[in-house]
Amino acid sequence: MDVEGKEVESATTTTTTRRFALPVDSENKSTTFRLFSVAKPHMRAFHLSWFQFFCCFVSTFAAPPLLPVIRENLNLTATDIGNAGIASVSGSVFARLVMGTACDLFGPRLASAALTLSTAPAVYFTSGIKSPIGFIMVRFFAGFSLATFVSTQFWMSSMFSGPVVGSANGIAAGWGNLGGGATQLIMPLVFSVIRKMGATKFTAWRIAFFIPGLFQTFSAFAVLLFGQDLPDGDYWAMHKSGEKEKDEVGKVITHGITNYRGWITALAYGYCFGVELTIDNIIAEYFFDRFHLNLNTAGIIAASFGLANFFARPGGGIMSDLMARRFGMRGRLWSWWIIQTMGGVLCACLGQIDSLSWSIIVMLIFSVFVQASCGLTFGVVPFISRRSLGVISGMTGAGGNVGAVLTQLIFFKGSTYSRETGITLMGIMSIACSLPICFIYFPQWGGMFCGPSSKKVTEEDYYLSEWSSKEKAKNLHFASQKFAENSVSERGRATTHPQT
């Protein structure tokens, strides 16, 4: 599958002395997305990033499909299971915030590989736990690895140009999130194979955790050995040669957290990706208990929710790019709000359905909308800030985990609400938290209800405002200036712009 960025194609390799397998813009970012290519550095970074994130997702959610066995072995209560689910997604809240800044300062390759390697032991240690608190702790530390989502989005935004960045972000994250569905199939299968080899069920589930741990370790070494931070090279080498100046941590963080658009994306993402994480934690047990299914059947149904990431989240990213070609940034915002709202409506309906067959049908449709809205979110995120891209990505990614934590604390911890009531209330929260998208406004492009500013604000005005006159005198702003030039495509063909 190829995705072309027609609008900037004419400004490709003429501004660079380096040669690339794919056409590039003035920042050496690829202006085309060729899914089945492994061309270095752009497409190789894509495949390494989604595979690493996939492995981390499998590890983090390896426990839920085996919960009926684990809870019997460890004598887990409903509160223990709820706390473990919360722990699995709360750990990466802080990790995602730190990962964003780490990517800005050290590059996505080193930052993501270091995190993946440091969290792999928690997956291995799961095989030795003997108490509910041990189960909660390993899920907490294994969940830190979900922060590789931030490095994945940062890496894609560093490798692909504006007209195709939504597609790159959507497919990389979607295929990574696919791990949430794949683990629902992988872990019961591994468990069954080990059981057939003669192990008892209480031994088999423990041995099974070595499989996701090994794959997570392998993915980290692959990123270190074969990845590259930027089209022009790795951060450390470019810093050493003077080709890339080190930015100031304080200013990077300040420009990120003072941009209100990043807080809105964090809130909205909390109730699309946060909803997805919550469903990953509860859906197998929900079908197992409510409809009295066996473990394998419940796992297959639960897997179908996560497996929709194969096309749903990528579809959201592609839709964002297509809408931007015609309607600019305003098209990205409108499509994001509509899809996320529809996902919330379907989620609310799911909790009210008593039929197994209809529950499966609505769940499948709901999965497409909620995952597509995640892809649409990161069609907007790369344009909020050029200087603080990692911080904004980290804030947004952390928002997804915060949403999952709050949702599970409020609706799925203990027995205050039934599972079906909790799902309905979660859908209503998703609808409400999508409303602030209406307030995202870019003076150079407009928002959902308003066109561009009448003050003739340009892309350069917006992105260079993050740099002081002293920093501009040192030419530290050149990357932002190039990004501004390549972001003109966000005006769209149907937008009447004050500059034109």
Coordinates of C-alpha atoms in Angstrom, one line a residue:
M1 CA 0.0 0.0 0.0
D2 CA 1.4 3.4 -1.0
V3 CA 0.2 6.7 0.4
E4 CA 1.4 9.7 -1.6
G5 CA 1.7 13.3 -0.4
K6 CA 0.9 15.1 -3.6
E7 CA 1.0 18.6 -2.2
V8 CA 4.7 18.7 -1.3
E9 CA 6.0 16.2 -3.8
S10 CA 7.5 18.9 -6.0
A11 CA 9.8 20.0 -3.2
T12 CA 11.5 16.7 -2.6
T13 CA 15.2 15.9 -3.0
T14 CA 16.4 19.2 -4.5
T15 CA 17.2 20.7 -1.1
T16 CA 19.4 17.8 0.2
T17 CA 22.7 16.3 -0.7
R18 CA 21.8 13.0 0.8
R19 CA 20.2 10.3 -1.4
F20 CA 17.2 8.3 -0.2
A21 CA 15.2 5.4 -1.6
L22 CA 11.9 7.5 -1.1
P23 CA 11.2 11.0 -2.2
V24 CA 11.7 13.5 0.6
D25 CA 10.9 17.1 1.5
S26 CA 13.3 19.9 2.7
E27 CA 13.6 18.2 6.1
N28 CA 14.4 14.9 4.4
K29 CA 11.1 13.4 5.6
S30 CA 9.5 11.0 3.2
T31 CA 6.6 12.4 1.3
T32 CA 5.3 8.9 0.4
F33 CA 4.4 5.9 2.6
R34 CA 5.2 2.5 1.1
L35 CA 3.9 -0.1 3.4
F36 CA 5.8 -3.1 2.0
S37 CA 9.1 -1.3 1.7
V38 CA 11.9 -1.7 4.2
A39 CA 13.9 1.2 2.7
K40 CA 16.4 2.8 5.1
P41 CA 15.8 4.9 7.1
H42 CA 12.1 5.8 6.8
M43 CA 10.4 2.5 6.3
R44 CA 12.9 0.6 8.4
A45 CA 12.1 2.9 11.3
F46 CA 8.4 2.3 10.7
H47 CA 8.6 -1.5 10.8
L48 CA 10.9 -1.5 13.8
S49 CA 8.7 0.9 15.8
W50 CA 5.4 -0.9 15.3
F51 CA 7.0 -4.3 16.0
Q52 CA 8.6 -3.1 19.3
F53 CA 5.3 -1.5 20.4
F54 CA 3.4 -4.7 19.4
C55 CA 5.7 -6.8 21.6
C56 CA 5.3 -4.4 24.5
F57 CA 1.5 -4.5 24.1
V58 CA 1.5 -8.3 24.1
S59 CA 3.5 -8.3 27.3
T60 CA 1.4 -5.8 29.2
F61 CA -1.9 -7.5 28.4
A62 CA -0.6 -11.1 28.6
A63 CA -2.4 -11.6 31.9
P64 CA -6.1 -10.8 31.2
P65 CA -6.7 -13.8 28.8
L66 CA -5.4 -16.2 31.5
L67 CA -7.2 -14.5 34.4
P68 CA -9.7 -17.3 35.1
V69 CA -6.7 -19.6 35.8
I70 CA -4.5 -16.9 37.5
R71 CA -7.2 -15.8 39.9
E72 CA -7.8 -19.4 41.0
N73 CA -4.1 -20.0 41.6
L74 CA -3.5 -16.7 43.4
N75 CA -6.9 -16.4 45.1
L76 CA -7.5 -13.0 43.5
T77 CA -10.6 -11.1 44.5
A78 CA -12.6 -8.8 42.2
T79 CA -10.8 -5.8 43.9
D80 CA -7.4 -7.4 43.2
I81 CA -8.2 -7.9 39.6
G82 CA -9.4 -4.3 39.3
N83 CA -6.3 -3.0 41.0
A84 CA -4.1 -5.0 38.7
G85 CA -5.9 -3.7 35.6
I86 CA -5.4 -0.1 36.9
A87 CA -1.8 -0.8 37.7
S88 CA -1.1 -2.0 34.2
V89 CA -2.0 1.3 32.6
S90 CA -1.2 3.7 35.4
G91 CA 2.5 2.9 35.4
S92 CA 3.0 4.3 31.9
V93 CA 1.4 7.6 32.7
F94 CA 4.6 9.0 34.1
A95 CA 6.7 6.9 31.7
R96 CA 4.9 8.5 28.7
L97 CA 5.6 12.0 29.9
V98 CA 9.2 11.2 30.5
M99 CA 9.5 9.4 27.1
G100 CA 8.3 12.4 25.2
T101 CA 11.1 14.6 26.7
A102 CA 13.6 11.8 26.3
C103 CA 12.8 11.6 22.6
D104 CA 13.2 15.3 22.2
L105 CA 16.6 15.2 23.8
F106 CA 18.1 11.7 23.0
G107 CA 16.1 10.4 20.1
P108 CA 13.4 7.7 19.8
R109 CA 15.8 4.8 19.1
L110 CA 17.8 4.9 22.3
A111 CA 14.9 6.1 24.5
S112 CA 12.5 3.3 23.4
A113 CA 15.0 0.5 23.4
A114 CA 16.2 1.5 26.9
L115 CA 12.6 1.4 28.3
T116 CA 11.8 -1.9 26.5
L117 CA 14.9 -3.6 27.9
S118 CA 14.4 -2.3 31.4
T119 CA 10.7 -3.5 31.7
A120 CA 11.3 -6.9 30.2
P121 CA 12.3 -8.4 33.6
A122 CA 8.9 -7.6 35.0
V123 CA 7.4 -9.9 32.4
Y124 CA 9.8 -12.7 33.3
F125 CA 9.2 -12.2 37.0
T126 CA 5.4 -12.8 36.5
S127 CA 6.2 -16.5 36.4
G128 CA 7.3 -16.5 40.0
I129 CA 4.6 -14.4 41.8
K130 CA 2.8 -16.1 44.7
S131 CA 0.4 -13.4 46.0
P132 CA -2.1 -10.8 44.8
I133 CA 0.3 -7.9 45.6
G134 CA 3.0 -9.6 43.5
F135 CA 0.5 -9.8 40.6
I136 CA -0.3 -6.2 40.9
M137 CA 3.3 -5.1 41.0
V138 CA 4.5 -7.1 37.9
R139 CA 1.5 -5.7 35.9
F140 CA 2.4 -2.2 37.1
F141 CA 6.1 -2.4 36.0
A142 CA 5.3 -4.3 32.8
G143 CA 2.9 -1.5 31.9
F144 CA 5.7 1.0 31.8
S145 CA 6.6 -0.4 28.4
L146 CA 3.4 1.1 26.9
A147 CA 5.3 4.4 26.8
T148 CA 7.0 3.0 23.6
F149 CA 3.8 4.3 22.0
V150 CA 5.2 7.9 22.4
S151 CA 8.5 7.0 20.8
T152 CA 6.6 5.3 17.9
Q153 CA 4.6 8.4 17.2
F154 CA 7.6 10.7 17.6
W155 CA 9.7 8.5 15.3
M156 CA 7.0 8.5 12.6
S157 CA 6.5 12.3 12.9
S158 CA 10.3 12.7 12.5
M159 CA 10.5 10.4 9.4
F160 CA 7.3 11.3 7.4
S161 CA 6.1 14.6 5.9
G162 CA 2.8 16.3 6.8
P163 CA 0.6 14.9 4.1
V164 CA 1.4 11.3 5.0
V165 CA 2.2 11.6 8.7
G166 CA -1.3 10.7 9.8
S167 CA -1.1 7.5 7.8
A168 CA 2.3 6.6 9.2
N169 CA 1.3 7.4 12.8
G170 CA -2.0 5.5 12.4
I171 CA -0.6 2.3 10.9
A172 CA 2.4 2.2 13.2
A173 CA 0.3 2.6 16.3
G174 CA -2.5 0.5 15.0
W175 CA -0.3 -2.5 14.3
G176 CA 1.4 -2.0 17.7
N177 CA -2.0 -1.9 19.4
L178 CA -2.8 -5.1 17.6
G179 CA -0.8 -6.7 20.3
G180 CA -3.8 -6.1 22.6
G181 CA -5.9 -8.4 20.5
A182 CA -3.1 -10.8 19.5
T183 CA -2.3 -11.6 23.1
Q184 CA -5.9 -12.7 23.6
L185 CA -5.1 -15.5 21.1
I186 CA -1.4 -16.0 21.8
M187 CA -1.5 -16.6 25.6
P188 CA -4.4 -19.2 25.6
L189 CA -2.7 -21.0 22.7
V190 CA 0.7 -21.0 24.5
F191 CA -1.0 -22.1 27.7
S192 CA -2.8 -25.0 25.9
V193 CA 0.5 -26.2 24.2
I194 CA 2.3 -26.2 27.6
R195 CA -0.6 -28.1 29.2
K196 CA -0.5 -30.7 26.5
M197 CA 3.3 -31.2 27.2
G198 CA 2.3 -32.4 30.7
A199 CA 2.4 -29.3 32.9
T200 CA -0.3 -28.6 35.4
K201 CA -2.5 -25.5 34.7
F202 CA -0.9 -23.6 37.6
T203 CA 2.5 -24.3 36.1
A204 CA 1.6 -23.8 32.5
W205 CA 0.4 -20.1 32.9
R206 CA 3.7 -19.2 34.6
I207 CA 5.9 -20.8 31.8
A208 CA 3.7 -19.0 29.2
F209 CA 5.0 -15.6 30.3
F210 CA 8.5 -16.3 29.0
I211 CA 7.2 -16.1 25.4
P212 CA 6.2 -12.4 25.5
G213 CA 9.2 -11.6 27.6
L214 CA 11.6 -13.0 25.0
F215 CA 9.9 -11.2 22.1
Q216 CA 10.0 -7.9 24.0
T217 CA 13.8 -8.3 24.6
F218 CA 14.4 -9.2 20.9
S219 CA 12.5 -6.2 19.7
A220 CA 14.6 -3.8 21.8
F221 CA 17.9 -5.1 20.4
A222 CA 16.5 -4.9 16.8
V223 CA 15.7 -1.2 17.3
L224 CA 19.2 -0.6 18.7
L225 CA 21.0 -2.4 16.0
F226 CA 19.0 -1.5 12.9
G227 CA 17.1 1.8 13.7
Q228 CA 18.0 5.4 13.0
D229 CA 16.6 8.4 14.9
L230 CA 16.2 10.9 12.0
P231 CA 16.5 10.8 8.2
D232 CA 19.9 12.5 8.6
G233 CA 21.3 10.1 11.3
D234 CA 21.2 9.4 15.0
Y235 CA 20.9 12.1 17.7
W236 CA 24.2 11.3 19.4
A237 CA 26.2 11.4 16.1
M238 CA 24.6 14.6 15.0
H239 CA 25.1 16.2 18.4
K240 CA 28.8 15.1 18.3
S241 CA 29.3 16.5 14.8
G242 CA 27.5 19.7 15.5
E243 CA 24.9 19.1 12.8
K244 CA 22.2 19.1 15.5
E245 CA 22.3 21.4 18.5
K246 CA 21.1 20.2 21.9
D247 CA 18.0 21.9 22.9
E248 CA 17.3 23.3 26.4
V249 CA 15.2 20.9 28.5
G250 CA 13.3 23.6 30.3
K251 CA 12.3 25.4 27.2
V252 CA 11.2 22.2 25.4
I253 CA 9.0 21.3 28.4
T254 CA 7.7 24.9 28.8
H255 CA 6.6 25.3 25.2
G256 CA 4.8 21.9 25.4
I257 CA 2.9 22.3 28.6
T258 CA 1.8 25.9 27.9
N259 CA 0.2 25.0 24.5
Y260 CA -3.4 24.4 25.4
R261 CA -4.0 22.3 22.4
G262 CA -1.8 19.5 23.9
W263 CA -4.1 19.4 27.0
I264 CA -7.2 19.0 24.8
T265 CA -5.6 16.2 22.8
A266 CA -4.6 14.5 26.1
L267 CA -8.2 14.7 27.4
A268 CA -9.8 13.5 24.2
Y269 CA -7.3 10.7 23.8
G270 CA -8.0 9.7 27.4
Y271 CA -11.5 8.6 26.2
C272 CA -10.6 6.9 23.0
F273 CA -7.3 5.1 23.7
G274 CA -8.2 5.0 27.4
V275 CA -11.4 3.2 26.5
E276 CA -9.5 0.8 24.3
L277 CA -7.1 0.0 27.2
T278 CA -10.0 -0.5 29.6
I279 CA -11.7 -2.9 27.2
D280 CA -8.5 -4.9 26.7
N281 CA -8.4 -5.4 30.5
I282 CA -12.1 -6.4 31.0
I283 CA -13.6 -7.8 27.8
A284 CA -12.4 -11.4 28.1
E285 CA -13.6 -11.7 31.7
Y286 CA -16.8 -9.9 30.8
F287 CA -17.8 -12.4 28.1
F288 CA -16.6 -15.3 30.2
D289 CA -18.7 -14.3 33.2
R290 CA -21.8 -12.7 31.6
F291 CA -22.4 -15.2 28.9
H292 CA -20.8 -18.3 30.6
L293 CA -18.4 -19.0 27.8
N294 CA -15.2 -21.1 28.1
L295 CA -11.8 -19.5 28.3
N296 CA -10.8 -20.1 24.6
T297 CA -14.1 -18.8 23.2
A298 CA -14.1 -15.7 25.4
G299 CA -10.4 -15.1 24.4
I300 CA -11.3 -15.3 20.7
I301 CA -14.2 -12.8 21.1
A302 CA -12.0 -10.5 23.1
A303 CA -9.2 -10.8 20.5
S304 CA -11.5 -9.6 17.8
F305 CA -11.7 -6.2 19.5
G306 CA -8.0 -5.6 19.6
L307 CA -7.4 -7.2 16.2
A308 CA -9.5 -4.5 14.5
N309 CA -6.4 -2.3 15.1
F310 CA -5.0 -4.0 12.0
F311 CA -7.1 -1.7 9.8
A312 CA -9.2 0.6 12.1
R313 CA -6.5 2.8 13.6
P314 CA -4.5 3.0 10.3
G315 CA -7.9 3.8 8.7
G316 CA -8.2 6.7 11.1
G317 CA -4.8 8.1 10.2
I318 CA -5.4 7.7 6.5
M319 CA -8.8 9.4 6.8
S320 CA -7.1 12.3 8.6
D321 CA -4.7 12.8 5.7
L322 CA -7.4 12.5 3.1
M323 CA -9.6 15.1 4.9
A324 CA -6.6 17.4 5.2
R325 CA -5.9 17.3 1.5
R326 CA -9.4 18.6 0.8
F327 CA -10.3 20.6 3.9
G328 CA -6.9 21.2 5.7
M329 CA -6.6 21.0 9.4
R330 CA -10.3 21.8 9.8
G331 CA -11.0 18.5 8.1
R332 CA -8.8 16.6 10.5
L333 CA -10.6 18.1 13.5
W334 CA -14.1 17.5 12.2
S335 CA -13.5 13.9 11.2
W336 CA -11.8 13.2 14.6
W337 CA -14.7 14.6 16.6
I338 CA -17.4 12.8 14.6
I339 CA -15.7 9.4 14.7
Q340 CA -14.9 9.6 18.4
T341 CA -18.4 10.6 19.3
M342 CA -19.9 7.7 17.3
G343 CA -17.5 5.4 19.2
G344 CA -18.8 6.7 22.5
V345 CA -22.4 6.1 21.4
L346 CA -21.7 2.5 20.4
C347 CA -19.8 1.9 23.7
A348 CA -22.8 3.1 25.6
C349 CA -25.1 0.8 23.6
L350 CA -22.8 -2.3 24.1
G351 CA -23.5 -2.2 27.9
Q352 CA -27.2 -2.4 27.3
I353 CA -27.3 -5.5 25.1
D354 CA -28.2 -8.9 26.7
S355 CA -27.8 -11.0 23.5
L356 CA -24.4 -12.6 22.9
S357 CA -24.6 -12.3 19.1
W358 CA -25.6 -8.7 19.2
S359 CA -23.0 -7.9 21.8
I360 CA -20.3 -9.3 19.5
I361 CA -21.6 -7.3 16.5
V362 CA -21.9 -4.0 18.4
M363 CA -18.5 -4.6 20.0
L364 CA -16.9 -5.1 16.6
I365 CA -18.4 -1.9 15.1
F366 CA -17.5 0.0 18.3
S367 CA -13.9 -1.3 18.1
V368 CA -13.5 0.2 14.6
F369 CA -14.7 3.6 15.7
V370 CA -12.8 3.9 18.9
Q371 CA -9.6 2.8 17.3
A372 CA -10.0 5.0 14.2
S373 CA -10.5 8.0 16.6
C374 CA -7.0 7.1 18.1
G375 CA -5.5 7.3 14.6
L376 CA -7.3 10.6 13.9
T377 CA -5.9 12.1 17.2
F378 CA -2.3 11.6 16.0
G379 CA -3.2 13.1 12.6
V380 CA -3.4 16.4 14.6
V381 CA -0.7 16.0 17.3
P382 CA 2.3 16.4 15.0
F383 CA 1.2 20.0 14.0
I384 CA 0.7 21.3 17.5
S385 CA 4.3 22.1 18.2
R386 CA 7.5 21.4 16.2
R387 CA 10.0 22.3 19.0
S388 CA 8.1 20.3 21.7
L389 CA 6.8 17.5 19.6
G390 CA 7.9 14.8 22.1
V391 CA 6.4 16.6 25.0
I392 CA 3.0 17.0 23.2
S393 CA 3.1 13.4 22.1
G394 CA 3.9 12.4 25.7
M395 CA 1.2 14.5 27.2
T396 CA -1.4 13.0 24.7
G397 CA -0.2 9.5 25.2
A398 CA -0.2 9.8 29.0
G399 CA -3.7 11.2 28.7
G400 CA -4.8 7.9 27.2
N401 CA -3.5 6.0 30.2
V402 CA -4.9 8.5 32.7
G403 CA -8.3 8.0 31.1
A404 CA -8.0 4.3 31.4
V405 CA -6.9 4.6 35.1
L406 CA -9.8 6.9 36.0
T407 CA -12.3 4.8 34.1
Q408 CA -11.3 1.6 35.8
L409 CA -11.2 3.2 39.2
I410 CA -14.6 4.7 38.8
F411 CA -16.5 2.1 36.9
F412 CA -14.7 -1.2 37.1
K413 CA -13.0 -1.4 40.6
G414 CA -14.9 -3.6 43.0
S415 CA -18.6 -4.2 42.7
T416 CA -20.0 -0.6 42.8
Y417 CA -21.2 -1.0 39.1
S418 CA -21.9 -4.1 37.1
R419 CA -19.6 -4.6 34.1
E420 CA -22.4 -3.7 31.7
T421 CA -23.3 -0.5 33.5
G422 CA -19.6 0.5 33.7
I423 CA -19.3 0.0 29.9
T424 CA -22.4 2.2 29.3
L425 CA -21.1 5.0 31.6
M426 CA -17.7 4.8 29.9
G427 CA -19.3 5.4 26.5
I428 CA -21.1 8.5 27.9
M429 CA -17.8 9.8 29.3
S430 CA -16.2 9.3 25.8
I431 CA -18.9 11.5 24.2
A432 CA -18.5 14.2 26.8
C433 CA -14.7 14.3 26.5
S434 CA -14.7 14.6 22.7
L435 CA -16.5 18.0 22.9
P436 CA -13.3 20.0 23.7
I437 CA -12.0 19.2 20.3
C438 CA -14.2 22.0 19.1
F439 CA -11.9 24.5 21.0
I440 CA -8.7 23.5 19.1
Y441 CA -7.8 26.5 16.9
F442 CA -4.8 27.2 14.8
P443 CA -4.6 30.8 13.8
Q444 CA -3.0 29.9 10.4
W445 CA -5.6 27.2 9.6
G446 CA -8.6 27.7 11.7
G447 CA -10.7 25.3 13.8
M448 CA -13.9 23.4 13.5
F449 CA -16.2 26.4 13.4
C450 CA -13.8 29.3 12.5
G451 CA -11.5 29.9 9.5
P452 CA -7.9 31.2 9.7
S453 CA -7.2 34.4 11.6
S454 CA -7.9 37.7 9.8
K455 CA -4.5 38.9 11.1
K456 CA -2.8 36.9 8.3
V457 CA -0.9 34.6 10.6
T458 CA 1.4 32.3 8.6
E459 CA 2.8 28.8 9.4
E460 CA 6.2 30.5 10.1
D461 CA 4.6 32.9 12.5
Y462 CA 3.1 30.0 14.5
Y463 CA 6.1 27.7 14.6
L464 CA 8.9 30.3 15.0
S465 CA 7.1 31.9 17.9
E466 CA 8.6 29.0 20.0
W467 CA 12.1 30.5 19.5
S468 CA 13.5 33.7 21.0
S469 CA 15.4 36.3 18.9
K470 CA 18.6 35.1 20.5
E471 CA 18.0 31.5 19.5
K472 CA 17.1 32.6 16.0
A473 CA 20.3 34.5 15.8
K474 CA 22.1 31.2 16.5
N475 CA 20.1 29.5 13.7
L476 CA 18.5 27.1 16.1
H477 CA 15.1 27.6 14.5
F478 CA 15.9 26.2 11.1
A479 CA 14.2 22.8 11.6
S480 CA 11.0 24.7 12.7
Q481 CA 11.2 26.9 9.7
K482 CA 11.5 24.0 7.3
F483 CA 8.6 22.3 9.1
A484 CA 6.5 25.5 8.7
E485 CA 7.3 25.6 4.9
N486 CA 6.2 21.9 4.5
S487 CA 3.0 22.5 6.6
V488 CA 1.4 24.8 4.1
S489 CA -0.5 21.7 2.8
E490 CA -2.6 21.9 6.0
R491 CA -4.5 24.9 4.5
G492 CA -6.4 22.4 2.3
R493 CA -7.8 23.0 -1.1
A494 CA -11.2 24.0 0.1
T495 CA -10.0 26.6 2.6
T496 CA -10.0 30.3 1.9
H497 CA -6.8 31.6 3.5
P498 CA -6.0 35.3 4.2
Q499 CA -2.6 34.9 2.5
T500 CA -4.0 33.8 -0.8

